[in-house]
Amino acid sequence: MSWSKGERAEDFVAAHLGAAGWFIEARNYRRKGFEIDIIASRFERLLCIEVKARRFAFADQDPHSLLTLRKIQRLFNGMNHWHQETQDSGRNAEFWLCIVGLPLNRNCVSWQKWEGNEEAFT
């Protein structure tokens, strides 16, 4: 998957979130050792979103197989760092995987909430 396809998928998701009333706090939040595709908020909710662009039917693959343990640890570490950097410790982040089907189409977006053992990654 080329970088431009991934970037277009992230743009698509950010636009979709914005249209639904979400505020995009950060895009491609990078620090040493991690990157978070999108950090979005609305009211008291804070989302950490990993976007994956794929050319397959969503039912054919377990979405959790798209994220390695190392990537999950990096997402959690990244959100901990973001909380410290922004001094926004009042909201706990929800971790979401957004799979975007290609070609881009509003009907080809699958949202999966990561419900793992967060304590194992902090």
mmCIF file with all atom_site columns, C-alpha atoms in Angstrom:
data_model
loop_
_atom_site.group_PDB
_atom_site.id
_atom_site.type_symbol
_atom_site.label_atom_id
_atom_site.label_alt_id
_atom_site.label_comp_id
_atom_site.label_asym_id
_atom_site.label_entity_id
_atom_site.label_seq_id
_atom_site.pdbx_PDB_ins_code
_atom_site.Cartn_x
_atom_site.Cartn_y
_atom_site.Cartn_z
_atom_site.occupancy
_atom_site.B_iso_or_equiv
_atom_site.pdbx_formal_charge
_atom_site.auth_seq_id
_atom_site.auth_comp_id
_atom_site.auth_asym_id
_atom_site.auth_atom_id
_atom_site.pdbx_PDB_model_num
ATOM 1   C CA . MET A 1 1   ? 0.000   0.000   0.000  1.00 0.00 ? 1   MET A CA 1
ATOM 2   C CA . SER A 1 2   ? 1.586   3.244   -1.054 1.00 0.00 ? 2   SER A CA 1
ATOM 3   C CA . TRP A 1 3   ? 1.959   6.211   1.250  1.00 0.00 ? 3   TRP A CA 1
ATOM 4   C CA . SER A 1 4   ? -0.355  8.333   -0.926 1.00 0.00 ? 4   SER A CA 1
ATOM 5   C CA . LYS A 1 5   ? -3.191  5.799   -0.637 1.00 0.00 ? 5   LYS A CA 1
ATOM 6   C CA . GLY A 1 6   ? -2.766  5.721   3.127  1.00 0.00 ? 6   GLY A CA 1
ATOM 7   C CA . GLU A 1 7   ? -2.714  9.512   3.252  1.00 0.00 ? 7   GLU A CA 1
ATOM 8   C CA . ARG A 1 8   ? -5.883  9.721   1.135  1.00 0.00 ? 8   ARG A CA 1
ATOM 9   C CA . ALA A 1 9   ? -7.578  7.216   3.433  1.00 0.00 ? 9   ALA A CA 1
ATOM 10  C CA . GLU A 1 10  ? -6.586  9.325   6.462  1.00 0.00 ? 10  GLU A CA 1
ATOM 11  C CA . ASP A 1 11  ? -7.917  12.464  4.721  1.00 0.00 ? 11  ASP A CA 1
ATOM 12  C CA . PHE A 1 12  ? -11.160 10.612  3.989  1.00 0.00 ? 12  PHE A CA 1
ATOM 13  C CA . VAL A 1 13  ? -11.562 9.529   7.627  1.00 0.00 ? 13  VAL A CA 1
ATOM 14  C CA . ALA A 1 14  ? -10.700 13.007  8.959  1.00 0.00 ? 14  ALA A CA 1
ATOM 15  C CA . ALA A 1 15  ? -13.293 14.587  6.648  1.00 0.00 ? 15  ALA A CA 1
ATOM 16  C CA . HIS A 1 16  ? -15.868 11.986  7.707  1.00 0.00 ? 16  HIS A CA 1
ATOM 17  C CA . LEU A 1 17  ? -15.173 12.725  11.389 1.00 0.00 ? 17  LEU A CA 1
ATOM 18  C CA . GLY A 1 18  ? -15.317 16.491  10.827 1.00 0.00 ? 18  GLY A CA 1
ATOM 19  C CA . ALA A 1 19  ? -18.676 16.196  9.071  1.00 0.00 ? 19  ALA A CA 1
ATOM 20  C CA . ALA A 1 20  ? -19.954 14.230  12.079 1.00 0.00 ? 20  ALA A CA 1
ATOM 21  C CA . GLY A 1 21  ? -18.946 17.021  14.468 1.00 0.00 ? 21  GLY A CA 1
ATOM 22  C CA . TRP A 1 22  ? -15.570 15.721  15.662 1.00 0.00 ? 22  TRP A CA 1
ATOM 23  C CA . PHE A 1 23  ? -12.650 18.121  16.170 1.00 0.00 ? 23  PHE A CA 1
ATOM 24  C CA . ILE A 1 24  ? -9.358  16.871  14.757 1.00 0.00 ? 24  ILE A CA 1
ATOM 25  C CA . GLU A 1 25  ? -6.833  17.519  17.540 1.00 0.00 ? 25  GLU A CA 1
ATOM 26  C CA . ALA A 1 26  ? -3.853  16.127  15.608 1.00 0.00 ? 26  ALA A CA 1
ATOM 27  C CA . ARG A 1 27  ? -2.982  14.390  12.350 1.00 0.00 ? 27  ARG A CA 1
ATOM 28  C CA . ASN A 1 28  ? 0.072   12.178  12.009 1.00 0.00 ? 28  ASN A CA 1
ATOM 29  C CA . TYR A 1 29  ? 1.194   12.968  15.537 1.00 0.00 ? 29  TYR A CA 1
ATOM 30  C CA . ARG A 1 30  ? 4.830   11.828  15.481 1.00 0.00 ? 30  ARG A CA 1
ATOM 31  C CA . ARG A 1 31  ? 7.432   11.617  18.154 1.00 0.00 ? 31  ARG A CA 1
ATOM 32  C CA . LYS A 1 32  ? 10.425  9.332   18.520 1.00 0.00 ? 32  LYS A CA 1
ATOM 33  C CA . GLY A 1 33  ? 9.197   5.761   18.253 1.00 0.00 ? 33  GLY A CA 1
ATOM 34  C CA . PHE A 1 34  ? 5.533   6.265   17.376 1.00 0.00 ? 34  PHE A CA 1
ATOM 35  C CA . GLU A 1 35  ? 2.946   7.871   15.119 1.00 0.00 ? 35  GLU A CA 1
ATOM 36  C CA . ILE A 1 36  ? -0.782  8.307   15.645 1.00 0.00 ? 36  ILE A CA 1
ATOM 37  C CA . ASP A 1 37  ? -2.778  8.823   12.447 1.00 0.00 ? 37  ASP A CA 1
ATOM 38  C CA . ILE A 1 38  ? -5.635  10.874  13.936 1.00 0.00 ? 38  ILE A CA 1
ATOM 39  C CA . ILE A 1 39  ? -6.496  12.190  17.387 1.00 0.00 ? 39  ILE A CA 1
ATOM 40  C CA . ALA A 1 40  ? -10.081 13.485  17.483 1.00 0.00 ? 40  ALA A CA 1
ATOM 41  C CA . SER A 1 41  ? -12.365 14.819  20.193 1.00 0.00 ? 41  SER A CA 1
ATOM 42  C CA . ARG A 1 42  ? -15.994 15.659  20.738 1.00 0.00 ? 42  ARG A CA 1
ATOM 43  C CA . PHE A 1 43  ? -17.342 16.721  24.108 1.00 0.00 ? 43  PHE A CA 1
ATOM 44  C CA . GLU A 1 44  ? -15.596 14.507  26.683 1.00 0.00 ? 44  GLU A CA 1
ATOM 45  C CA . ARG A 1 45  ? -14.597 11.773  24.228 1.00 0.00 ? 45  ARG A CA 1
ATOM 46  C CA . LEU A 1 46  ? -11.071 11.476  22.880 1.00 0.00 ? 46  LEU A CA 1
ATOM 47  C CA . LEU A 1 47  ? -10.246 9.050   20.069 1.00 0.00 ? 47  LEU A CA 1
ATOM 48  C CA . CYS A 1 48  ? -6.888  7.646   19.010 1.00 0.00 ? 48  CYS A CA 1
ATOM 49  C CA . ILE A 1 49  ? -7.416  6.348   15.470 1.00 0.00 ? 49  ILE A CA 1
ATOM 50  C CA . GLU A 1 50  ? -5.199  4.078   13.401 1.00 0.00 ? 50  GLU A CA 1
ATOM 51  C CA . VAL A 1 51  ? -6.260  4.136   9.737  1.00 0.00 ? 51  VAL A CA 1
ATOM 52  C CA . LYS A 1 52  ? -5.611  1.198   7.413  1.00 0.00 ? 52  LYS A CA 1
ATOM 53  C CA . ALA A 1 53  ? -6.448  1.280   3.693  1.00 0.00 ? 53  ALA A CA 1
ATOM 54  C CA . ARG A 1 54  ? -7.128  -2.140  2.203  1.00 0.00 ? 54  ARG A CA 1
ATOM 55  C CA . ARG A 1 55  ? -8.366  -3.656  -1.039 1.00 0.00 ? 55  ARG A CA 1
ATOM 56  C CA . PHE A 1 56  ? -10.344 -6.506  0.476  1.00 0.00 ? 56  PHE A CA 1
ATOM 57  C CA . ALA A 1 57  ? -13.729 -7.302  1.926  1.00 0.00 ? 57  ALA A CA 1
ATOM 58  C CA . PHE A 1 58  ? -13.699 -6.550  5.647  1.00 0.00 ? 58  PHE A CA 1
ATOM 59  C CA . ALA A 1 59  ? -15.240 -9.884  6.569  1.00 0.00 ? 59  ALA A CA 1
ATOM 60  C CA . ASP A 1 60  ? -12.280 -11.773 5.114  1.00 0.00 ? 60  ASP A CA 1
ATOM 61  C CA . GLN A 1 61  ? -9.751  -10.681 7.743  1.00 0.00 ? 61  GLN A CA 1
ATOM 62  C CA . ASP A 1 62  ? -9.758  -10.291 11.499 1.00 0.00 ? 62  ASP A CA 1
ATOM 63  C CA . PRO A 1 63  ? -9.236  -6.545  12.047 1.00 0.00 ? 63  PRO A CA 1
ATOM 64  C CA . HIS A 1 64  ? -7.102  -7.200  15.124 1.00 0.00 ? 64  HIS A CA 1
ATOM 65  C CA . SER A 1 65  ? -4.588  -9.017  12.922 1.00 0.00 ? 65  SER A CA 1
ATOM 66  C CA . LEU A 1 66  ? -3.788  -5.679  11.252 1.00 0.00 ? 66  LEU A CA 1
ATOM 67  C CA . LEU A 1 67  ? -2.109  -4.361  14.408 1.00 0.00 ? 67  LEU A CA 1
ATOM 68  C CA . THR A 1 68  ? 0.939   -5.956  15.959 1.00 0.00 ? 68  THR A CA 1
ATOM 69  C CA . LEU A 1 69  ? 1.508   -5.885  19.700 1.00 0.00 ? 69  LEU A CA 1
ATOM 70  C CA . ARG A 1 70  ? 4.406   -3.501  19.076 1.00 0.00 ? 70  ARG A CA 1
ATOM 71  C CA . LYS A 1 71  ? 2.155   -1.102  17.115 1.00 0.00 ? 71  LYS A CA 1
ATOM 72  C CA . ILE A 1 72  ? -0.483  -1.216  19.873 1.00 0.00 ? 72  ILE A CA 1
ATOM 73  C CA . GLN A 1 73  ? 2.162   -0.442  22.491 1.00 0.00 ? 73  GLN A CA 1
ATOM 74  C CA . ARG A 1 74  ? 3.322   2.504   20.389 1.00 0.00 ? 74  ARG A CA 1
ATOM 75  C CA . LEU A 1 75  ? -0.240  3.848   20.132 1.00 0.00 ? 75  LEU A CA 1
ATOM 76  C CA . PHE A 1 76  ? -0.684  3.683   23.905 1.00 0.00 ? 76  PHE A CA 1
ATOM 77  C CA . ASN A 1 77  ? 2.726   5.275   24.489 1.00 0.00 ? 77  ASN A CA 1
ATOM 78  C CA . GLY A 1 78  ? 1.883   7.952   21.946 1.00 0.00 ? 78  GLY A CA 1
ATOM 79  C CA . MET A 1 79  ? -1.373  8.840   23.670 1.00 0.00 ? 79  MET A CA 1
ATOM 80  C CA . ASN A 1 80  ? 0.371   8.951   27.051 1.00 0.00 ? 80  ASN A CA 1
ATOM 81  C CA . HIS A 1 81  ? 2.909   11.358  25.538 1.00 0.00 ? 81  HIS A CA 1
ATOM 82  C CA . TRP A 1 82  ? 0.159   13.452  23.911 1.00 0.00 ? 82  TRP A CA 1
ATOM 83  C CA . HIS A 1 83  ? -1.674  13.711  27.256 1.00 0.00 ? 83  HIS A CA 1
ATOM 84  C CA . GLN A 1 84  ? 1.523   14.972  28.909 1.00 0.00 ? 84  GLN A CA 1
ATOM 85  C CA . GLU A 1 85  ? 2.386   17.357  26.093 1.00 0.00 ? 85  GLU A CA 1
ATOM 86  C CA . THR A 1 86  ? -1.093  18.921  25.924 1.00 0.00 ? 86  THR A CA 1
ATOM 87  C CA . GLN A 1 87  ? -1.755  18.646  29.662 1.00 0.00 ? 87  GLN A CA 1
ATOM 88  C CA . ASP A 1 88  ? -5.068  17.000  28.784 1.00 0.00 ? 88  ASP A CA 1
ATOM 89  C CA . SER A 1 89  ? -5.249  14.325  31.451 1.00 0.00 ? 89  SER A CA 1
ATOM 90  C CA . GLY A 1 90  ? -8.974  14.679  32.087 1.00 0.00 ? 90  GLY A CA 1
ATOM 91  C CA . ARG A 1 91  ? -10.055 12.400  29.249 1.00 0.00 ? 91  ARG A CA 1
ATOM 92  C CA . ASN A 1 92  ? -9.182  8.776   28.719 1.00 0.00 ? 92  ASN A CA 1
ATOM 93  C CA . ALA A 1 93  ? -8.536  7.894   25.106 1.00 0.00 ? 93  ALA A CA 1
ATOM 94  C CA . GLU A 1 94  ? -10.539 5.310   23.209 1.00 0.00 ? 94  GLU A CA 1
ATOM 95  C CA . PHE A 1 95  ? -8.484  3.342   20.697 1.00 0.00 ? 95  PHE A CA 1
ATOM 96  C CA . TRP A 1 96  ? -10.073 2.709   17.313 1.00 0.00 ? 96  TRP A CA 1
ATOM 97  C CA . LEU A 1 97  ? -8.953  0.952   14.159 1.00 0.00 ? 97  LEU A CA 1
ATOM 98  C CA . CYS A 1 98  ? -10.547 2.382   11.021 1.00 0.00 ? 98  CYS A CA 1
ATOM 99  C CA . ILE A 1 99  ? -10.306 0.176   7.937  1.00 0.00 ? 99  ILE A CA 1
ATOM 100 C CA . VAL A 1 100 ? -11.016 1.999   4.693  1.00 0.00 ? 100 VAL A CA 1
ATOM 101 C CA . GLY A 1 101 ? -11.873 0.003   1.589  1.00 0.00 ? 101 GLY A CA 1
ATOM 102 C CA . LEU A 1 102 ? -10.331 1.073   -1.687 1.00 0.00 ? 102 LEU A CA 1
ATOM 103 C CA . PRO A 1 103 ? -11.377 2.676   -3.894 1.00 0.00 ? 103 PRO A CA 1
ATOM 104 C CA . LEU A 1 104 ? -12.587 5.254   -1.368 1.00 0.00 ? 104 LEU A CA 1
ATOM 105 C CA . ASN A 1 105 ? -16.286 4.997   -0.702 1.00 0.00 ? 105 ASN A CA 1
ATOM 106 C CA . ARG A 1 106 ? -18.357 6.027   2.311  1.00 0.00 ? 106 ARG A CA 1
ATOM 107 C CA . ASN A 1 107 ? -19.857 2.517   2.421  1.00 0.00 ? 107 ASN A CA 1
ATOM 108 C CA . CYS A 1 108 ? -16.418 0.920   2.743  1.00 0.00 ? 108 CYS A CA 1
ATOM 109 C CA . VAL A 1 109 ? -15.404 2.162   6.183  1.00 0.00 ? 109 VAL A CA 1
ATOM 110 C CA . SER A 1 110 ? -15.248 -0.246  9.099  1.00 0.00 ? 110 SER A CA 1
ATOM 111 C CA . TRP A 1 111 ? -14.714 0.978   12.676 1.00 0.00 ? 111 TRP A CA 1
ATOM 112 C CA . GLN A 1 112 ? -13.323 -1.431  15.265 1.00 0.00 ? 112 GLN A CA 1
ATOM 113 C CA . LYS A 1 113 ? -12.874 -0.358  18.874 1.00 0.00 ? 113 LYS A CA 1
ATOM 114 C CA . TRP A 1 114 ? -9.731  -1.814  20.436 1.00 0.00 ? 114 TRP A CA 1
ATOM 115 C CA . GLU A 1 115 ? -10.886 -3.453  23.650 1.00 0.00 ? 115 GLU A CA 1
ATOM 116 C CA . GLY A 1 116 ? -7.605  -5.008  24.697 1.00 0.00 ? 116 GLY A CA 1
ATOM 117 C CA . ASN A 1 117 ? -5.987  -4.951  28.087 1.00 0.00 ? 117 ASN A CA 1
ATOM 118 C CA . GLU A 1 118 ? -4.815  -1.342  28.078 1.00 0.00 ? 118 GLU A CA 1
ATOM 119 C CA . GLU A 1 119 ? -2.914  -1.717  31.349 1.00 0.00 ? 119 GLU A CA 1
ATOM 120 C CA . ALA A 1 120 ? -0.538  -4.147  29.660 1.00 0.00 ? 120 ALA A CA 1
ATOM 121 C CA . PHE A 1 121 ? 0.635   -1.438  27.287 1.00 0.00 ? 121 PHE A CA 1
ATOM 122 C CA . THR A 1 122 ? 1.261   1.507   29.603 1.00 0.00 ? 122 THR A CA 1
#
